[in-house]
Amino acid sequence: MERVEELLVSLIAPPNHQCYLCDREWPTAEDGLCDDCRRALKLAISPAPPVGLDGLSVGIQYCDALSSVFYRFKNMERRDYAPFLAQFISIPEEWNAELLLPVPLHWWREYRRTYNQSYLLSEYVSSRFGIPICPDLLVRIRHTPQQKMRSGKQRRNNRRLKGAFRAAPECAGRSIVLIDDVITSGTTLSECARALKKAGALHVYAACVACSTR
Ligand SMILES: [Zn+2]
């Protein structure tokens, strides 16, 4: 009898899961958030696309709670954050996107980290929007320092990113969407777009989870 009651309770009450943002055990909904965090998250107003891009789509505004989520996702092997974060990425239909391209890491960083977080996001975006991923069309040929500790002005002046990417000739004539987790200065996306357009890409867009205001 107890079992039947337990079963009934489990059917009526939503299961408790940890909220992705605040880590509380909470009856979370499909989006992985508790009610408080859902209220606190702000949808982003997409900023103007960085130089060289034909469009930019951003899901949510960066906030303190997200910083630890991104840190764990990128540096602590928390690949399980990918579907949670990818739900905030959207691809406008009018882009007529043909390919998704995760912003590449330098091979050495990817080797150290064992995965590219933008690729993990792309997998979920690809299955939701039915657009294939072609990660091999763009490579990062230069190892550049991580940007998170730099100020916006320094980032904009980050000359080291110039020529850091190389695109394959198969990009020619295609409409491509770069996928990244957070957009800060947009320098990295601009450099990717420059390499892709040099290789003949027709349109280059970017879709990100969050943008951080400066
Ligand atoms: Zn929460």
Coordinates of N, CA and C and ligand atoms in Angstrom, one line a residue:
M1 N 0.8 -1.2 0.0 CA 0.0 0.0 0.0 C 0.9 1.3 0.0
E2 N 1.9 1.2 0.9 CA 2.8 2.4 0.9 C 3.4 2.7 -0.5
R3 N 3.7 1.6 -1.1 CA 4.3 1.7 -2.5 C 3.4 2.4 -3.4
V4 N 2.1 2.0 -3.3 CA 1.1 2.6 -4.2 C 1.0 4.1 -3.9
E5 N 1.0 4.5 -2.6 CA 1.0 5.9 -2.3 C 2.2 6.6 -2.8
E6 N 3.4 6.0 -2.6 CA 4.6 6.7 -3.1 C 4.5 6.9 -4.6
L7 N 4.0 5.9 -5.3 CA 3.9 5.9 -6.7 C 3.0 7.1 -7.1
L8 N 1.8 7.2 -6.4 CA 0.9 8.3 -6.7 C 1.5 9.6 -6.5
V9 N 2.2 9.8 -5.4 CA 2.9 11.1 -5.1 C 3.9 11.4 -6.2
S10 N 4.6 10.4 -6.6 CA 5.7 10.6 -7.6 C 5.1 11.0 -8.9
L11 N 3.8 10.5 -9.2 CA 3.2 10.9 -10.5 C 2.6 12.3 -10.5
I12 N 2.2 12.7 -9.3 CA 1.5 14.0 -9.2 C 2.6 15.1 -9.0
A13 N 3.5 14.9 -8.1 CA 4.5 16.0 -7.8 C 5.6 15.9 -8.9
P14 N 6.1 17.0 -9.4 CA 7.2 17.0 -10.3 C 8.5 16.5 -9.5
P15 N 9.4 15.8 -10.2 CA 10.6 15.3 -9.5 C 11.5 16.5 -9.1
N16 N 12.2 16.3 -8.0 CA 13.2 17.3 -7.6 C 14.5 17.1 -8.3
H17 N 15.0 18.1 -8.8 CA 16.3 18.1 -9.5 C 17.1 19.3 -9.0
Q18 N 18.4 19.3 -9.2 CA 19.1 20.5 -8.8 C 18.9 21.5 -9.9
C19 N 18.6 22.7 -9.4 CA 18.5 23.9 -10.3 C 19.9 24.1 -10.9
Y20 N 20.0 24.3 -12.2 CA 21.3 24.5 -12.9 C 22.0 25.8 -12.4
L21 N 21.2 26.8 -12.0 CA 21.8 28.0 -11.6 C 22.2 28.1 -10.1
C22 N 21.3 27.7 -9.2 CA 21.5 27.9 -7.8 C 21.9 26.6 -7.1
D23 N 21.8 25.5 -7.8 CA 22.2 24.2 -7.2 C 21.2 23.7 -6.1
R24 N 20.1 24.4 -5.9 CA 19.2 23.9 -4.9 C 18.4 22.7 -5.4
E25 N 18.1 21.8 -4.5 CA 17.2 20.7 -4.9 C 15.8 21.4 -5.0
W26 N 15.2 21.3 -6.1 CA 13.9 22.0 -6.3 C 13.1 21.3 -7.4
P27 N 11.8 21.4 -7.3 CA 11.0 20.8 -8.4 C 11.2 21.6 -9.7
T28 N 12.2 21.3 -10.4 CA 12.6 22.1 -11.6 C 11.7 21.7 -12.8
A29 N 11.5 22.6 -13.7 CA 10.7 22.3 -14.9 C 11.7 21.8 -16.0
E30 N 11.1 21.7 -17.2 CA 11.9 21.1 -18.3 C 13.2 22.0 -18.5
D31 N 13.1 23.3 -18.2 CA 14.2 24.1 -18.6 C 15.4 24.0 -17.5
G32 N 15.2 23.2 -16.5 CA 16.2 23.0 -15.5 C 16.4 24.1 -14.5
L33 N 15.4 25.0 -14.4 CA 15.5 26.1 -13.5 C 14.5 26.0 -12.4
C34 N 14.8 26.6 -11.2 CA 13.8 26.8 -10.2 C 13.0 28.1 -10.5
D35 N 11.9 28.3 -9.8 CA 11.1 29.5 -10.1 C 11.9 30.8 -9.9
D36 N 12.6 30.8 -8.8 CA 13.4 32.1 -8.5 C 14.4 32.4 -9.6
C37 N 15.1 31.4 -10.0 CA 16.2 31.6 -11.1 C 15.5 32.0 -12.4
R38 N 14.4 31.3 -12.7 CA 13.8 31.7 -14.0 C 13.3 33.1 -14.0
R39 N 12.8 33.6 -12.8 CA 12.4 35.0 -12.8 C 13.7 35.9 -12.9
A40 N 14.8 35.5 -12.3 CA 16.0 36.3 -12.3 C 16.7 36.4 -13.6
L41 N 16.6 35.4 -14.4 CA 17.3 35.4 -15.7 C 16.7 36.4 -16.7
K42 N 17.5 37.2 -17.3 CA 17.0 38.2 -18.2 C 17.3 37.8 -19.7
L43 N 16.3 37.9 -20.5 CA 16.6 37.7 -21.9 C 17.5 38.8 -22.4
A44 N 18.3 38.5 -23.3 CA 19.3 39.5 -23.8 C 18.6 40.2 -25.0
I45 N 19.0 41.5 -25.1 CA 18.7 42.3 -26.3 C 19.9 42.1 -27.1
S46 N 19.8 41.5 -28.2 CA 21.1 41.2 -29.0 C 21.7 42.5 -29.4
P47 N 23.0 42.6 -29.1 CA 23.8 43.8 -29.5 C 24.0 43.8 -31.0
A48 N 24.5 44.9 -31.5 CA 24.8 44.9 -33.0 C 25.9 43.9 -33.2
P49 N 25.8 43.2 -34.4 CA 26.8 42.2 -34.7 C 28.2 42.7 -34.8
P50 N 29.2 42.0 -34.3 CA 30.6 42.4 -34.4 C 31.0 42.6 -35.9
V51 N 32.0 43.3 -36.1 CA 32.5 43.6 -37.5 C 32.6 42.3 -38.3
G52 N 32.1 42.3 -39.5 CA 32.3 41.1 -40.4 C 31.2 40.1 -40.3
L53 N 30.3 40.3 -39.3 CA 29.2 39.3 -39.2 C 27.9 39.9 -39.8
D54 N 27.0 39.1 -40.3 CA 25.8 39.5 -40.9 C 24.6 39.5 -40.0
G55 N 24.8 38.9 -38.8 CA 23.7 38.9 -37.8 C 24.2 38.2 -36.6
L56 N 23.5 38.6 -35.5 CA 23.9 38.0 -34.2 C 22.6 37.7 -33.4
S57 N 22.6 36.5 -32.8 CA 21.5 36.2 -31.9 C 22.0 35.7 -30.6
V58 N 21.5 36.4 -29.5 CA 22.0 36.0 -28.2 C 20.7 35.7 -27.3
G59 N 20.9 34.7 -26.4 CA 19.7 34.3 -25.7 C 19.5 35.1 -24.4
I60 N 20.5 35.0 -23.5 CA 20.3 35.7 -22.2 C 21.4 36.6 -21.8
Q61 N 21.1 37.4 -20.8 CA 22.0 38.4 -20.3 C 23.0 37.7 -19.3
Y62 N 24.3 37.9 -19.4 CA 25.2 37.3 -18.5 C 25.0 37.8 -17.1
C63 N 25.1 37.0 -16.1 CA 24.9 37.4 -14.7 C 25.8 36.6 -13.8
D64 N 25.9 37.0 -12.5 CA 26.8 36.3 -11.6 C 26.6 34.8 -11.5
A65 N 25.3 34.5 -11.4 CA 24.9 33.0 -11.3 C 25.4 32.3 -12.5
L66 N 25.4 32.9 -13.7 CA 25.9 32.2 -14.9 C 27.4 32.0 -14.9
S67 N 28.1 32.9 -14.3 CA 29.6 32.9 -14.4 C 30.1 31.5 -13.8
S68 N 29.5 31.1 -12.7 CA 30.0 29.8 -12.2 C 29.5 28.6 -13.1
V69 N 28.3 28.8 -13.7 CA 27.9 27.7 -14.6 C 28.8 27.6 -15.8
F70 N 29.2 28.7 -16.4 CA 30.1 28.7 -17.5 C 31.5 28.2 -17.1
Y71 N 31.9 28.6 -15.9 CA 33.2 28.1 -15.5 C 33.2 26.6 -15.4
R72 N 32.2 26.1 -14.8 CA 32.2 24.6 -14.6 C 32.0 23.9 -16.0
F73 N 31.2 24.5 -16.8 CA 31.0 23.9 -18.2 C 32.3 23.9 -19.0
K74 N 33.1 25.0 -18.8 CA 34.3 25.0 -19.6 C 35.5 24.4 -19.0
N75 N 35.6 24.5 -17.7 CA 36.9 24.1 -17.0 C 36.8 22.9 -16.1
M76 N 35.6 22.4 -15.8 CA 35.4 21.4 -14.8 C 34.7 20.1 -15.4
E77 N 34.8 20.0 -16.7 CA 34.3 18.8 -17.3 C 32.8 18.6 -17.1
R78 N 32.1 19.7 -16.8 CA 30.6 19.6 -16.6 C 29.9 19.6 -18.0
R79 N 30.1 18.6 -18.8 CA 29.5 18.6 -20.1 C 27.9 18.5 -20.0
D80 N 27.4 18.1 -18.8 CA 26.0 18.0 -18.6 C 25.3 19.3 -18.7
Y81 N 26.1 20.4 -18.6 CA 25.4 21.7 -18.7 C 25.0 22.1 -20.2
A82 N 25.6 21.3 -21.1 CA 25.4 21.6 -22.6 C 23.9 21.8 -23.0
P83 N 23.0 20.8 -22.6 CA 21.7 20.9 -23.1 C 21.0 22.1 -22.4
F84 N 21.3 22.3 -21.1 CA 20.7 23.5 -20.4 C 21.1 24.8 -21.1
L85 N 22.3 25.0 -21.4 CA 22.8 26.2 -22.0 C 22.3 26.4 -23.5
A86 N 22.3 25.2 -24.2 CA 22.0 25.3 -25.6 C 20.5 25.7 -25.8
Q87 N 19.7 25.5 -24.8 CA 18.3 25.8 -25.0 C 18.1 27.4 -25.2
F88 N 19.1 28.1 -24.8 CA 19.0 29.6 -25.0 C 19.5 30.1 -26.3
I89 N 20.0 29.2 -27.1 CA 20.5 29.6 -28.5 C 19.4 29.4 -29.5
S90 N 19.2 30.5 -30.3 CA 18.2 30.3 -31.3 C 18.8 30.8 -32.7
I91 N 18.3 30.2 -33.7 CA 18.8 30.5 -35.1 C 17.6 31.1 -35.9
P92 N 17.6 32.4 -36.2 CA 16.4 32.9 -36.9 C 16.3 32.3 -38.3
E93 N 15.0 32.0 -38.7 CA 14.8 31.3 -39.9 C 15.3 32.1 -41.1
E94 N 15.2 33.4 -41.0 CA 15.5 34.2 -42.2 C 17.0 34.1 -42.5
W95 N 17.8 33.6 -41.6 CA 19.3 33.4 -41.9 C 19.5 32.3 -43.0
N96 N 18.5 31.4 -43.2 CA 18.7 30.3 -44.1 C 20.0 29.6 -43.9
A97 N 20.3 29.3 -42.6 CA 21.6 28.7 -42.3 C 21.8 27.3 -42.9
E98 N 22.9 27.1 -43.4 CA 23.2 25.8 -44.0 C 24.2 24.9 -43.1
L99 N 25.0 25.6 -42.4 CA 26.0 24.9 -41.5 C 26.2 25.6 -40.2
L100 N 26.4 24.8 -39.2 CA 26.8 25.3 -37.9 C 28.3 25.1 -37.7
L101 N 28.9 26.1 -37.1 CA 30.4 26.0 -36.9 C 30.7 26.4 -35.5
P102 N 31.1 25.4 -34.7 CA 31.5 25.8 -33.3 C 32.8 26.6 -33.3
V103 N 32.9 27.7 -32.6 CA 34.1 28.5 -32.6 C 35.2 27.5 -32.1
P104 N 36.2 27.3 -32.9 CA 37.2 26.3 -32.6 C 38.2 26.8 -31.5
L105 N 38.6 25.8 -30.7 CA 39.7 26.0 -29.7 C 41.0 25.7 -30.4
H106 N 42.1 26.2 -30.0 CA 43.4 25.7 -30.5 C 43.6 24.3 -30.0
W107 N 44.2 23.5 -30.9 CA 44.3 22.0 -30.6 C 44.8 21.7 -29.2
W108 N 45.8 22.6 -28.8 CA 46.4 22.3 -27.5 C 45.4 22.5 -26.4
R109 N 44.6 23.6 -26.5 CA 43.6 23.8 -25.4 C 42.6 22.7 -25.4
E110 N 42.2 22.3 -26.6 CA 41.2 21.3 -26.7 C 41.7 20.0 -26.1
Y111 N 43.0 19.7 -26.4 CA 43.6 18.5 -25.8 C 43.7 18.6 -24.3
R112 N 44.0 19.7 -23.7 CA 44.1 19.9 -22.3 C 42.7 19.8 -21.7
R113 N 41.7 20.4 -22.4 CA 40.3 20.4 -21.8 C 39.6 19.2 -22.1
T114 N 40.0 18.5 -23.1 CA 39.4 17.2 -23.7 C 38.2 17.4 -24.5
Y115 N 37.6 18.6 -24.5 CA 36.5 18.9 -25.4 C 36.4 20.4 -25.7
N116 N 35.6 20.7 -26.7 CA 35.3 22.1 -27.1 C 33.9 22.3 -26.7
Q117 N 33.7 23.2 -25.7 CA 32.3 23.5 -25.2 C 31.4 24.0 -26.2
S118 N 31.9 24.7 -27.2 CA 31.0 25.2 -28.3 C 30.5 24.1 -29.2
Y119 N 31.4 23.1 -29.3 CA 30.9 21.9 -30.1 C 29.8 21.2 -29.4
L120 N 29.9 21.0 -28.1 CA 28.8 20.4 -27.3 C 27.5 21.1 -27.5
L121 N 27.6 22.5 -27.4 CA 26.4 23.3 -27.6 C 25.8 23.1 -29.0
S122 N 26.7 23.0 -30.0 CA 26.3 22.9 -31.4 C 25.5 21.6 -31.6
E123 N 25.9 20.5 -30.9 CA 25.2 19.2 -31.1 C 23.7 19.4 -30.8
Y124 N 23.4 20.1 -29.7 CA 22.0 20.2 -29.3 C 21.3 21.2 -30.3
V125 N 22.0 22.3 -30.7 CA 21.4 23.2 -31.6 C 21.1 22.5 -32.9
S126 N 22.1 21.7 -33.4 CA 21.9 21.0 -34.6 C 20.7 20.1 -34.6
S127 N 20.5 19.4 -33.6 CA 19.3 18.5 -33.6 C 18.0 19.2 -33.4
R128 N 18.0 20.4 -32.8 CA 16.8 21.2 -32.6 C 16.4 21.9 -33.9
F129 N 17.4 22.4 -34.6 CA 17.1 23.2 -35.8 C 17.3 22.4 -37.1
G130 N 17.9 21.2 -37.0 CA 18.1 20.4 -38.2 C 19.1 21.0 -39.2
I131 N 20.2 21.6 -38.6 CA 21.3 22.1 -39.4 C 22.5 21.4 -39.0
P132 N 23.2 20.8 -40.1 CA 24.4 20.0 -39.8 C 25.6 20.9 -39.2
I133 N 26.5 20.2 -38.4 CA 27.7 20.8 -37.9 C 28.9 20.4 -38.8
C134 N 29.7 21.4 -39.1 CA 30.9 21.1 -39.9 C 32.1 21.7 -39.2
P135 N 32.5 21.1 -38.1 CA 33.6 21.7 -37.3 C 34.9 21.8 -38.0
D136 N 35.1 21.0 -39.1 CA 36.5 21.0 -39.7 C 36.7 22.1 -40.7
L137 N 35.7 23.0 -40.9 CA 35.8 24.1 -41.9 C 36.6 25.2 -41.4
L138 N 36.8 25.3 -40.1 CA 37.6 26.4 -39.5 C 38.5 25.9 -38.4
V139 N 39.8 26.3 -38.5 CA 40.7 25.8 -37.5 C 41.4 27.1 -36.8
R140 N 41.7 26.9 -35.6 CA 42.4 28.0 -34.9 C 43.9 27.6 -35.0
I141 N 44.7 28.5 -35.7 CA 46.1 28.1 -36.0 C 47.0 28.8 -34.9
R142 N 46.5 29.6 -34.1 CA 47.3 30.3 -33.1 C 46.7 30.2 -31.7
H143 N 47.6 29.8 -30.8 CA 47.1 29.8 -29.4 C 47.1 31.2 -28.8
T144 N 45.9 31.6 -28.4 CA 45.8 33.0 -27.8 C 45.4 32.9 -26.4
P145 N 45.8 33.9 -25.5 CA 45.5 33.8 -24.1 C 44.0 33.9 -23.9
Q146 N 43.4 33.3 -22.9 CA 42.0 33.4 -22.6 C 41.7 34.9 -22.3
Q147 N 40.5 35.3 -22.7 CA 40.1 36.7 -22.7 C 39.4 37.1 -21.4
K148 N 39.1 36.2 -20.6 CA 38.1 36.6 -19.5 C 38.7 37.6 -18.5
M149 N 40.1 37.6 -18.3 CA 40.7 38.5 -17.4 C 41.0 39.9 -17.9
R150 N 40.7 40.1 -19.2 CA 41.0 41.3 -19.8 C 39.9 42.3 -19.8
S151 N 40.2 43.6 -19.8 CA 39.1 44.6 -19.9 C 38.6 44.6 -21.3
G152 N 37.4 45.2 -21.5 CA 36.9 45.3 -22.9 C 37.8 46.0 -23.8
K153 N 38.4 47.1 -23.4 CA 39.3 47.9 -24.3 C 40.5 47.0 -24.7
Q154 N 41.1 46.3 -23.7 CA 42.2 45.5 -24.0 C 41.9 44.4 -25.0
R155 N 40.7 43.9 -24.8 CA 40.2 42.8 -25.7 C 40.1 43.3 -27.1
R156 N 39.5 44.5 -27.2 CA 39.4 45.1 -28.6 C 40.8 45.3 -29.2
N157 N 41.7 45.5 -28.4 CA 43.1 45.8 -28.9 C 43.9 44.5 -29.0
N158 N 43.2 43.4 -28.8 CA 44.0 42.1 -28.8 C 44.4 41.8 -30.2
R159 N 45.6 42.3 -30.5 CA 46.1 42.0 -31.9 C 46.5 40.6 -32.1
R160 N 46.7 39.9 -31.0 CA 47.1 38.5 -31.2 C 46.1 37.6 -31.9
L161 N 44.8 38.1 -31.9 CA 43.8 37.3 -32.6 C 43.9 37.4 -34.1
K162 N 44.5 38.5 -34.5 CA 44.5 38.7 -36.0 C 45.2 37.5 -36.7
G163 N 44.4 36.9 -37.6 CA 44.9 35.8 -38.4 C 45.0 34.5 -37.6
A164 N 44.3 34.4 -36.5 CA 44.3 33.2 -35.6 C 43.5 32.1 -36.2
F165 N 42.7 32.3 -37.2 CA 41.8 31.3 -37.8 C 42.1 31.1 -39.3
R166 N 41.9 29.9 -39.7 CA 42.0 29.6 -41.1 C 40.8 28.7 -41.5
A167 N 40.1 29.2 -42.6 CA 38.9 28.5 -43.1 C 39.2 27.6 -44.3
A168 N 38.4 26.6 -44.5 CA 38.6 25.7 -45.6 C 37.8 26.2 -46.8
P169 N 38.3 25.9 -48.1 CA 37.6 26.4 -49.3 C 36.2 25.9 -49.4
E170 N 35.8 24.9 -48.7 CA 34.4 24.4 -48.8 C 33.4 25.4 -48.2
C171 N 33.9 26.4 -47.6 CA 33.0 27.5 -47.0 C 32.4 28.3 -48.1
A172 N 33.0 28.3 -49.3 CA 32.6 29.2 -50.4 C 31.1 29.1 -50.7
G173 N 30.4 30.2 -50.7 CA 29.0 30.3 -51.1 C 28.0 29.8 -50.1
R174 N 28.5 29.5 -48.9 CA 27.6 28.9 -47.8 C 27.2 30.0 -46.8
S175 N 26.0 29.8 -46.2 CA 25.5 30.6 -45.1 C 25.9 29.8 -43.8
I176 N 26.7 30.4 -43.0 CA 27.3 29.7 -41.9 C 26.9 30.4 -40.6
V177 N 26.6 29.6 -39.5 CA 26.4 30.2 -38.2 C 27.4 29.7 -37.2
L178 N 28.2 30.6 -36.7 CA 29.1 30.3 -35.6 C 28.4 30.1 -34.3
I179 N 28.8 29.1 -33.6 CA 28.2 28.9 -32.3 C 29.2 29.1 -31.2
D180 N 28.8 29.9 -30.2 CA 29.7 30.2 -29.1 C 28.9 30.3 -27.8
D181 N 29.6 30.2 -26.6 CA 28.9 30.2 -25.4 C 28.6 31.7 -25.0
V182 N 29.7 32.5 -24.8 CA 29.4 33.9 -24.3 C 30.1 34.8 -25.3
I183 N 29.4 35.9 -25.7 CA 30.0 36.9 -26.4 C 30.4 38.1 -25.5
T184 N 31.7 38.5 -25.6 CA 32.1 39.6 -24.8 C 32.4 40.8 -25.7
S185 N 33.6 40.9 -26.2 CA 33.9 42.0 -27.1 C 33.5 41.7 -28.5
G186 N 33.4 40.4 -28.9 CA 33.1 40.0 -30.2 C 34.3 39.9 -31.1
T187 N 35.5 40.1 -30.6 CA 36.7 40.1 -31.4 C 37.0 38.7 -32.0
T188 N 36.8 37.7 -31.2 CA 37.0 36.3 -31.7 C 36.0 36.0 -32.8
L189 N 34.7 36.3 -32.7 CA 33.8 36.1 -33.7 C 34.1 36.9 -35.0
S190 N 34.6 38.1 -34.8 CA 35.0 38.9 -36.0 C 36.1 38.2 -36.7
E191 N 37.1 37.7 -36.0 CA 38.2 37.1 -36.6 C 37.8 35.8 -37.4
C192 N 36.9 35.0 -36.8 CA 36.4 33.8 -37.4 C 35.7 34.2 -38.7
A193 N 34.8 35.3 -38.7 CA 34.1 35.7 -39.8 C 35.0 36.2 -40.9
R194 N 36.1 36.8 -40.5 CA 37.1 37.3 -41.5 C 37.7 36.1 -42.3
A195 N 38.1 35.1 -41.5 CA 38.7 33.9 -42.2 C 37.7 33.2 -43.1
L196 N 36.4 33.2 -42.6 CA 35.4 32.5 -43.4 C 35.1 33.2 -44.7
K197 N 35.0 34.6 -44.6 CA 34.6 35.4 -45.8 C 35.8 35.4 -46.7
K198 N 37.0 35.3 -46.2 CA 38.2 35.2 -47.1 C 38.1 34.0 -47.9
A199 N 37.6 32.9 -47.3 CA 37.5 31.6 -48.0 C 36.2 31.6 -48.9
G200 N 35.5 32.7 -48.9 CA 34.3 32.8 -49.8 C 33.0 32.5 -49.2
A201 N 32.9 32.5 -47.9 CA 31.5 32.3 -47.3 C 30.6 33.4 -47.7
L202 N 29.3 33.0 -48.0 CA 28.4 34.0 -48.5 C 27.9 34.9 -47.3
H203 N 27.4 34.2 -46.2 CA 27.0 34.9 -45.0 C 27.6 34.3 -43.8
V204 N 27.9 35.1 -42.8 CA 28.4 34.5 -41.5 C 27.6 35.2 -40.4
Y205 N 26.9 34.3 -39.6 CA 26.2 34.8 -38.5 C 26.8 34.2 -37.2
A206 N 26.3 34.6 -36.1 CA 26.7 34.0 -34.8 C 25.5 33.9 -33.9
A207 N 25.4 32.7 -33.2 CA 24.4 32.5 -32.2 C 25.1 32.1 -30.9
C208 N 24.8 32.8 -29.8 CA 25.5 32.6 -28.5 C 24.4 32.4 -27.4
V209 N 24.9 31.8 -26.4 CA 24.0 31.6 -25.2 C 23.8 32.9 -24.5
A210 N 24.9 33.6 -24.2 CA 24.7 34.9 -23.4 C 25.7 36.0 -23.9
C211 N 25.3 37.2 -23.5 CA 26.3 38.3 -23.8 C 26.5 39.0 -22.5
S212 N 27.8 39.4 -22.3 CA 28.1 40.1 -21.1 C 28.2 41.6 -21.4
T213 N 27.6 42.4 -20.6 CA 27.6 43.9 -20.9 C 28.8 44.5 -20.3
R214 N 29.3 45.5 -20.9 CA 30.5 46.2 -20.4 C 30.2 47.5 -19.9
Ligands
ZN1 ZN 17.6 28.2 -8.9

